[in-house]
Coordinates of C-alpha atoms in Angstrom, one line a residue:
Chain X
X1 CA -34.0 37.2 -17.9
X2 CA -34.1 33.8 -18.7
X3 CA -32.4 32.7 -16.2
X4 CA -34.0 34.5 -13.6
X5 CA -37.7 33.2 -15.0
X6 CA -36.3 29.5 -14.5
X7 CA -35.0 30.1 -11.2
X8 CA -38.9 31.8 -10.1
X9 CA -40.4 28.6 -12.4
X10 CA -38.6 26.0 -10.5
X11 CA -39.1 28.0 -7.2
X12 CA -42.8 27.6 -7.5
X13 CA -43.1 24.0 -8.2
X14 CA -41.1 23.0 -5.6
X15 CA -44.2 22.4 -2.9
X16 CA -46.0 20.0 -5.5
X17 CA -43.3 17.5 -4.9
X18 CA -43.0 17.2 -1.3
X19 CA -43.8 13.8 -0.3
X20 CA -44.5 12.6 -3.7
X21 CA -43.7 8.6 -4.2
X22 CA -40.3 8.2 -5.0
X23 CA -40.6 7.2 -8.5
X24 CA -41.9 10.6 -9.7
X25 CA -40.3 12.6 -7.0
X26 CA -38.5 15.9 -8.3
X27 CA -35.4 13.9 -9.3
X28 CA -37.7 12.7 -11.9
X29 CA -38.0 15.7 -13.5
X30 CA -34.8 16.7 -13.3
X31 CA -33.9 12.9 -15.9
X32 CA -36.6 13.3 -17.8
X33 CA -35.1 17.3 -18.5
X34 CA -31.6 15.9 -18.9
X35 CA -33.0 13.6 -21.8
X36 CA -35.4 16.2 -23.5
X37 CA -32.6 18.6 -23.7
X38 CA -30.9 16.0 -25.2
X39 CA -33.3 14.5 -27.4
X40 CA -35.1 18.1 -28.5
X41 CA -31.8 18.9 -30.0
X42 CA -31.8 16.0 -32.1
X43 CA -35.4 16.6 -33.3
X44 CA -35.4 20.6 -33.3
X45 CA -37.6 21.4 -30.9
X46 CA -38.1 24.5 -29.2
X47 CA -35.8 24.0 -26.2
X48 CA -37.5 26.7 -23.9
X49 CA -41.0 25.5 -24.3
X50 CA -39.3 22.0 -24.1
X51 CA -37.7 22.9 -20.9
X52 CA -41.1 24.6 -18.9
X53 CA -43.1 22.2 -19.9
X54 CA -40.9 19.0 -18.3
X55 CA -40.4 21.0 -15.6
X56 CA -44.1 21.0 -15.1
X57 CA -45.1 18.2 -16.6
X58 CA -46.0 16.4 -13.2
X59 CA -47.1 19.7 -11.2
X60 CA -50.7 17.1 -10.0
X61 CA -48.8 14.2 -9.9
X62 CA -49.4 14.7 -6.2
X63 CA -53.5 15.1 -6.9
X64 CA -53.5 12.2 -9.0
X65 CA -52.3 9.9 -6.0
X66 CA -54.2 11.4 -3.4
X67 CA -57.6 11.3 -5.7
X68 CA -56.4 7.1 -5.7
X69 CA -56.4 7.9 -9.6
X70 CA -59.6 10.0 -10.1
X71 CA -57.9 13.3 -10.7
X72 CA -55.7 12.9 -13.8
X73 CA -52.4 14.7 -14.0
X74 CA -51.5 15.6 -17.2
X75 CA -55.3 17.8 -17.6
X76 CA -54.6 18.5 -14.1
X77 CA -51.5 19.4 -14.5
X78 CA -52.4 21.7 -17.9
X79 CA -54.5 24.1 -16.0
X80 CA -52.0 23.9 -13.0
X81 CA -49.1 24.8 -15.6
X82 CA -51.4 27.6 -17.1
X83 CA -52.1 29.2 -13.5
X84 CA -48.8 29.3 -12.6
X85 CA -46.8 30.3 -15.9
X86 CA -49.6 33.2 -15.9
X87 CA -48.6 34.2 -12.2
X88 CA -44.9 34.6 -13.8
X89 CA -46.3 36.7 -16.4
X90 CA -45.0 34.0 -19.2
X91 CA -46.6 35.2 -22.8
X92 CA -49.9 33.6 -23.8
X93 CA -49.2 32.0 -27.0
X94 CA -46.1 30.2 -25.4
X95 CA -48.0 28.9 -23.2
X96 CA -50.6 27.3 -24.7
X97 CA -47.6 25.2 -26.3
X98 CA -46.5 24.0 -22.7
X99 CA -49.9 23.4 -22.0
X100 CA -50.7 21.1 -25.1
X101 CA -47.2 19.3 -23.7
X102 CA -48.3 19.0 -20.6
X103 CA -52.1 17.6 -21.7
X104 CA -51.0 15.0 -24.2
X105 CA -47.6 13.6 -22.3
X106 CA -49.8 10.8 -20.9
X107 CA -51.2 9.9 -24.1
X108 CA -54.8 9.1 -22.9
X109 CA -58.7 9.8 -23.6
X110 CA -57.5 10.8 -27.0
X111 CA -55.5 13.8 -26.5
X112 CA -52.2 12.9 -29.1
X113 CA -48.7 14.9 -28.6
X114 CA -48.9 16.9 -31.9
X115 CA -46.0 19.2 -31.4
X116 CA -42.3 18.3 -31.4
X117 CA -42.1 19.6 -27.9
X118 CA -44.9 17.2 -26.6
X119 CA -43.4 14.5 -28.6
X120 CA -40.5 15.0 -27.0
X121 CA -42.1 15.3 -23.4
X122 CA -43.5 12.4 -24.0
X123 CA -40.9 10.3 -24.8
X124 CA -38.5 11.4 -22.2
X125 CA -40.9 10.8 -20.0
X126 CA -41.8 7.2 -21.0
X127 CA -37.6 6.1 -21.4
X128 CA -37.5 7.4 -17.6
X129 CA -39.3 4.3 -16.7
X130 CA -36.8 1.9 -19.0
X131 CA -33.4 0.8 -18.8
X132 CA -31.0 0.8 -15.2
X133 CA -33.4 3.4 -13.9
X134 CA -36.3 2.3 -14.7
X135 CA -35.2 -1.0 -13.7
X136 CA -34.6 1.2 -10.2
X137 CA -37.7 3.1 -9.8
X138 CA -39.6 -0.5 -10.5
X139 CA -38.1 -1.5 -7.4
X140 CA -38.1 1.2 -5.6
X141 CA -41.7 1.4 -6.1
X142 CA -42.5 -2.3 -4.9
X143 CA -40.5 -1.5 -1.7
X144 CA -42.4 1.7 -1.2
X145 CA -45.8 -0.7 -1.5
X146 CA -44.1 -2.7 1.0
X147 CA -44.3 -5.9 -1.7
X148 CA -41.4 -8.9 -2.4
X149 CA -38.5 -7.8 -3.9
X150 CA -38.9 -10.4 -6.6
X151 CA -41.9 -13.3 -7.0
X152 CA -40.7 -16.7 -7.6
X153 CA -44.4 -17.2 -8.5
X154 CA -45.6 -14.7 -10.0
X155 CA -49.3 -14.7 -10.8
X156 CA -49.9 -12.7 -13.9
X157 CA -53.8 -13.5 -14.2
X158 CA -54.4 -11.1 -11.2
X159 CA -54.7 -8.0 -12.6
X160 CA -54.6 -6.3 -9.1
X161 CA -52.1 -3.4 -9.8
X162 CA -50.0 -1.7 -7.2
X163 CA -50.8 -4.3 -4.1
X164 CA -48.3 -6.4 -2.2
X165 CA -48.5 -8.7 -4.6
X166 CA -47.0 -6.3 -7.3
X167 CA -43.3 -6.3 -8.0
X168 CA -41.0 -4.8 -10.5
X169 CA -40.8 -7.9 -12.5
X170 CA -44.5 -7.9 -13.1
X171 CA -44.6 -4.2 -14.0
X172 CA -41.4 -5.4 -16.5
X173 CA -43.6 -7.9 -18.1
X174 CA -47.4 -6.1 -18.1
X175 CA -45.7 -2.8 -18.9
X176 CA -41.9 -1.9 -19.6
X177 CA -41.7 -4.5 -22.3
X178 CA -44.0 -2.6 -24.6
X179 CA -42.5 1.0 -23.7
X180 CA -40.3 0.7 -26.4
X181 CA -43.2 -0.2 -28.9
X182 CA -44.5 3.8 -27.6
X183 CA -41.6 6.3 -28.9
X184 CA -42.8 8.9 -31.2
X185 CA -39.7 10.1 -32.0
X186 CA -36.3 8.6 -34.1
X187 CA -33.9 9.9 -31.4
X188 CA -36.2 8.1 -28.6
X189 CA -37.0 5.1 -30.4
X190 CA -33.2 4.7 -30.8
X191 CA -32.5 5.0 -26.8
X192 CA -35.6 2.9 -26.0
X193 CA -34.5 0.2 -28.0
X194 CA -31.2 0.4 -26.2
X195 CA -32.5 0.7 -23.1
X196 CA -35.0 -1.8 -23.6
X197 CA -32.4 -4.7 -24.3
X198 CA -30.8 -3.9 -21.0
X199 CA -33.8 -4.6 -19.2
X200 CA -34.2 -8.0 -21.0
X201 CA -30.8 -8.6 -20.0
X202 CA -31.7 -7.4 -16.2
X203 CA -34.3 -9.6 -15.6
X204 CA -33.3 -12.9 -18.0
X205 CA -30.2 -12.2 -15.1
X206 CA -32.0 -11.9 -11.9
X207 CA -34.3 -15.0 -12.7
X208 CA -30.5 -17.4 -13.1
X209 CA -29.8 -15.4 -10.0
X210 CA -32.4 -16.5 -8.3
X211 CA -32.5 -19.9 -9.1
X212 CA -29.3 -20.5 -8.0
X213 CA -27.6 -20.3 -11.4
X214 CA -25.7 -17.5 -11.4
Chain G
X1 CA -38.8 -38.4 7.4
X2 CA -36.6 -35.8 5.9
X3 CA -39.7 -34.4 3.9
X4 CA -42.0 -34.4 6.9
X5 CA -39.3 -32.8 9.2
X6 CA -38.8 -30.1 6.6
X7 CA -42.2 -29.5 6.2
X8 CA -42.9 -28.5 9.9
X9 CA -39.7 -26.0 9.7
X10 CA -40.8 -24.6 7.3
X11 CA -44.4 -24.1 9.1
X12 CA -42.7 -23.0 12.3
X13 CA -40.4 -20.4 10.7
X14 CA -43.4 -18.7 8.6
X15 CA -44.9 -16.6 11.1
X16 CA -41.6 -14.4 11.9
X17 CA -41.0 -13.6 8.4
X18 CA -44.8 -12.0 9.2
X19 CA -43.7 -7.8 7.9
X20 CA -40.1 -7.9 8.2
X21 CA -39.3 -5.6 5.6
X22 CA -38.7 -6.3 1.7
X23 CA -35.2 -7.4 1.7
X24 CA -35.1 -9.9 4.1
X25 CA -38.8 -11.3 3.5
X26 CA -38.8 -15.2 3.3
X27 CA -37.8 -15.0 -0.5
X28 CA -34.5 -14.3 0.8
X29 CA -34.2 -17.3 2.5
X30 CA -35.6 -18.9 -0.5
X31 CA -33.1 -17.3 -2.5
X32 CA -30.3 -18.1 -0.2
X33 CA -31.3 -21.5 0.1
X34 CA -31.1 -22.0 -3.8
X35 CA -27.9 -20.7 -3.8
X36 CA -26.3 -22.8 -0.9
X37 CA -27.2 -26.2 -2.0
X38 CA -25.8 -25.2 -5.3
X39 CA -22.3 -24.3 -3.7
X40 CA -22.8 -26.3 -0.8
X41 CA -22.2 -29.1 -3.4
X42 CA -19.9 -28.1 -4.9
X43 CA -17.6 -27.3 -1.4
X44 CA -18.9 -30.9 -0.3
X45 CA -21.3 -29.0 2.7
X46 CA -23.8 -31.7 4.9
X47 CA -26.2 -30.6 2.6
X48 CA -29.1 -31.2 5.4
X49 CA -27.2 -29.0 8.2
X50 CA -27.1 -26.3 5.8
X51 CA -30.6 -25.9 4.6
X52 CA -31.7 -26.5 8.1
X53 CA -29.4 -23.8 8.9
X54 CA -30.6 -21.5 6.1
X55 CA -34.1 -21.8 6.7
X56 CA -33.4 -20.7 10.7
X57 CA -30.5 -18.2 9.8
X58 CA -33.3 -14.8 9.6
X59 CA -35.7 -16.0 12.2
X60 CA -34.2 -13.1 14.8
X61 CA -34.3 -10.6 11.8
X62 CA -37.6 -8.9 13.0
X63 CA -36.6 -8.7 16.3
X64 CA -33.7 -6.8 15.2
X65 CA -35.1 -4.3 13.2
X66 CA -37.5 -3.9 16.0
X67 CA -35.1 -3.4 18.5
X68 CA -33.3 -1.0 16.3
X69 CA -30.3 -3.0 15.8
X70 CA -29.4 -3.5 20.0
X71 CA -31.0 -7.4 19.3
X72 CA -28.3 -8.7 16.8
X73 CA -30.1 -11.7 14.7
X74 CA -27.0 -13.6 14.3
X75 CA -26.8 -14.4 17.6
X76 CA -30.2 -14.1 18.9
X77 CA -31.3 -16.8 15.9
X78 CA -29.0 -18.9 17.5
X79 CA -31.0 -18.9 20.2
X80 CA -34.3 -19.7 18.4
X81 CA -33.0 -21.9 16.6
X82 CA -32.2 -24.3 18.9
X83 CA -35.4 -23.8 20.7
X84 CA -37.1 -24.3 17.9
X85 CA -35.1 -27.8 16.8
X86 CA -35.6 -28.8 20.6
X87 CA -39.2 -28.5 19.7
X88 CA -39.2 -30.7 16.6
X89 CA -37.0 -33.4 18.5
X90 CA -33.7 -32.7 15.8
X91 CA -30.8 -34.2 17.3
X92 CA -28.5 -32.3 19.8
X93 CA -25.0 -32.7 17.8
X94 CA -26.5 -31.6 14.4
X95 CA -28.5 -29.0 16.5
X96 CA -25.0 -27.4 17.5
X97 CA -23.3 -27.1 14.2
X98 CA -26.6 -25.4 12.8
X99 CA -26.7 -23.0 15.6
X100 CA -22.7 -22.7 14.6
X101 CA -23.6 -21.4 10.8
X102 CA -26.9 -19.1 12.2
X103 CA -24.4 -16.9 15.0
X104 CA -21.5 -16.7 12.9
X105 CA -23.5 -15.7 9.6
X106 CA -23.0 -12.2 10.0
X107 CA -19.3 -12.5 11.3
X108 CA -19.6 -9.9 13.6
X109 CA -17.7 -9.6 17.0
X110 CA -15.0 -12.5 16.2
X111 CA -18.1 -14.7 15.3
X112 CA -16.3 -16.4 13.0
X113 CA -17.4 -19.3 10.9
X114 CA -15.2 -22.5 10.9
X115 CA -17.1 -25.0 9.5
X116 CA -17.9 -25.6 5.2
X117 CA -21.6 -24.8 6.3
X118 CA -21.1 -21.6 8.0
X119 CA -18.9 -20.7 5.5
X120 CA -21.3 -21.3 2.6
X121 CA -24.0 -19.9 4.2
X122 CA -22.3 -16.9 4.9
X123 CA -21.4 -16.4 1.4
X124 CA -25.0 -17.0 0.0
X125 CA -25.9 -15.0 2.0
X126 CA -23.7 -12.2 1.2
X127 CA -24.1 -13.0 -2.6
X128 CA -27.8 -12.2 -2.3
X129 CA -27.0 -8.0 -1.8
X130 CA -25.2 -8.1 -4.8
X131 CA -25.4 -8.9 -8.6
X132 CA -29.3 -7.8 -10.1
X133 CA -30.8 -9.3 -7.1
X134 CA -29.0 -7.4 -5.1
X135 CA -29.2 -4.3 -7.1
X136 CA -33.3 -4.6 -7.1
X137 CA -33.1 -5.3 -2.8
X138 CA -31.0 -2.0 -2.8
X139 CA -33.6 0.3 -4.6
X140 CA -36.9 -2.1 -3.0
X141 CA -35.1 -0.9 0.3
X142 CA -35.1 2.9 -0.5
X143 CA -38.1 2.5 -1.6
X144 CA -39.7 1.0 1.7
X145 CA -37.6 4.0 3.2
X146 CA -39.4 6.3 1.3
X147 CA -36.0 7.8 -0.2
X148 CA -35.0 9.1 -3.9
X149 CA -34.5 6.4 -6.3
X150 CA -31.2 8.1 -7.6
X151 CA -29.4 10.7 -6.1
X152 CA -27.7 13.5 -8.4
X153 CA -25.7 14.7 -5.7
X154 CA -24.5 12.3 -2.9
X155 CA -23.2 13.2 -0.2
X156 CA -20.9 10.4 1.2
X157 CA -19.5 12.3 4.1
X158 CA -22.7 12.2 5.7
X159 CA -22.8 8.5 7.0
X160 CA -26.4 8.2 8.4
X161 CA -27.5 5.1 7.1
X162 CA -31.4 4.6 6.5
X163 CA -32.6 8.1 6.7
X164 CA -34.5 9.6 3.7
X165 CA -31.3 10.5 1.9
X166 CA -30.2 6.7 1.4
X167 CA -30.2 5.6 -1.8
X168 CA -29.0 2.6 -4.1
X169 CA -26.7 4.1 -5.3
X170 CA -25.1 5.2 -1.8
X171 CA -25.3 1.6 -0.5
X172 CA -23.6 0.5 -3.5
X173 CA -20.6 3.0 -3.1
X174 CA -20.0 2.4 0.6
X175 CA -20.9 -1.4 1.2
X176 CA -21.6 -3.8 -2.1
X177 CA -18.5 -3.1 -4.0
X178 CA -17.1 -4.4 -0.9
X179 CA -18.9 -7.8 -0.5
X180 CA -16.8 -9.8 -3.4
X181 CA -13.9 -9.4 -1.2
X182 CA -15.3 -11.4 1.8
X183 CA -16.0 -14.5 0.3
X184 CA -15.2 -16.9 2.4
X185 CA -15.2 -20.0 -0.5
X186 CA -14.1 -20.8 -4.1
X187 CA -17.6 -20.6 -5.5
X188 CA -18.5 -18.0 -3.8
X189 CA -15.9 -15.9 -4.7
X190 CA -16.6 -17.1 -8.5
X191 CA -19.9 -16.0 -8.3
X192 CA -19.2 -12.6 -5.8
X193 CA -16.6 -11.6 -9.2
X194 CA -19.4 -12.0 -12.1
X195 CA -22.2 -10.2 -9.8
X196 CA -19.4 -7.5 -8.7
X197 CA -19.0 -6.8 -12.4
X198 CA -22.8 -6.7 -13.4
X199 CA -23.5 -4.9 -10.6
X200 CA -20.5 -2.3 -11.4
X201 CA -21.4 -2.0 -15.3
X202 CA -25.5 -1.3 -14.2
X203 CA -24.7 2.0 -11.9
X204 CA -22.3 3.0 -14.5
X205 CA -25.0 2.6 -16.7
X206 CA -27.8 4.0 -15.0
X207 CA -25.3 7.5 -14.4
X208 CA -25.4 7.7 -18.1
X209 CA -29.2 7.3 -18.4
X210 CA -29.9 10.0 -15.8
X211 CA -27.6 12.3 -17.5
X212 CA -29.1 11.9 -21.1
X213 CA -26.3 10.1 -22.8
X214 CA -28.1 6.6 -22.6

């Protein structure tokens, strides 16, 4: 039964993620599920609601972008979840706990992951931008913008996000540095920090590389 | 003199770096250029040939991604670059062992390159696609491509290069682990070993990550 209610689930969200940016592409997902799986046993969460609500988690990612930022996709992507797990006759009081995941993984306007499960979403989500891959979908995201591979002058008074100037060692310095400083639980804290020294170690690398040093 | 002549290569050579794509932008020239004076001393190069020759050695790479690959830039920046010295009145012997580094720079069809510069320039070259540099040109590249950031399950048998289904990782697997072993000098070969190894120690990292256990 469950089995069969994951493959319908995963079935259905399918069409949000066609030609989504690469960075939070279905493959996305799929990490940020390997780690919550990982990390909810650790902190003794509820593994099924853990696992719908990743697997939704970026349902409007897809609005978000096409609304240039208007549309936000985690309340978006709340009463998209809603819709859906109701069309697969998932039971009400569950899924008002994937919902409140789903709401508070982006951690804005207020709304605070209060439940294991959203802590957990929410963490999983944020170390998927950290470390080797993070380091990746940086880069992969500055090519997909069409921007440098890597600034030799890079201007960090312009604030301009997401322009050819952008590059993934501005995002590592305006943004992945302070990921780490975000986990809400012991398990993720413990990977980000890992994960975080990595990425100090990338880009302290790339910079000698660059110069001619290494 | 030197300055000045510099100065007005470097003016002519800007506008065909105009949307060539990520990777081989005019910070890879920079790049390359950083690392050839620093091995080109140490392999006792004509410093001045070679960063004549690095500056011209991409000048042809537009035309070859618009061509689709039938224009090959080694050879066609040959040409330029000579037209482009004739222009700025550089003399006709140094002229010729420029041209010598620019066509045998991608040692392709028994282009081969004899002299210290050609060989250091082909090696800095090379060691820009690999080490972190060339780990964040790999994933800027899928990016531009509009590809995943990290395949789960690659395919290798399928060898279509540059399709939506190219990744980093895939690029990694079927051409950088090779590059260390076409040095074609000492310090180049040095410096091919260390980036081989970082570059060897991040994808084994960043299959961990994307699995859970990092």
């Amino acid at each position: 039964m469950e089995e069969e209610f994951f493959g319908k689930l995963r079935e259905k969200i399918l069409p949000y993620f066609e030609g989504v940016n690469p960075c939070h592409d279905i493959s996305h997902t799929e990490r940020v599920l390997n780690l919550a799986l990982a990390i909810g046993e650790e902190e003794g969460a509820n593994l099924e609601i853990l696992e719908v609500a990743v697997l939704l988690h970026d349902v409007a990612r897809k609005e978000q972008d096409e609304s240039r930022g208007t549309v936000c996709h985690a309340g978006r992507g709340g009463e998209m979840a809603k819709e859906i797990l109701d069309e697969l006759g998932y039971p009400l009081d569950k899924i008002e706990k994937v919902v409140h995941c789903i709401e508070t993984h982006r951690f804005r306007k207020g709304n605070v992951p209060e439940s294991v499960e959203a802590k957990v979403l929410y963490d999983s989500d944020k170390l998927d931008s950290i470390g080797a891959i993070g380091i990746g979908r940086a880069f992969s995201f500055s090519g997909y913008l069409g921007s440098h591979v890597h600034f030799l002058d890079l201007d960090l008074t312009d604030d301009e996000e997401y322009g050819e100037k952008d590059c993934a060692y501005r995002e590592f310095l305006t943004k992945l540095l302070k990921v780490k400083d975000k986990m809400l639980t012991e398990r993720g804290r413990e990977l980000a920090e890992e994960r975080h020294d990595f990425m100090v170690e990338f880009f302290d690398r790339i910079n000698k590389e660059v110069g001619g040093e290494l």
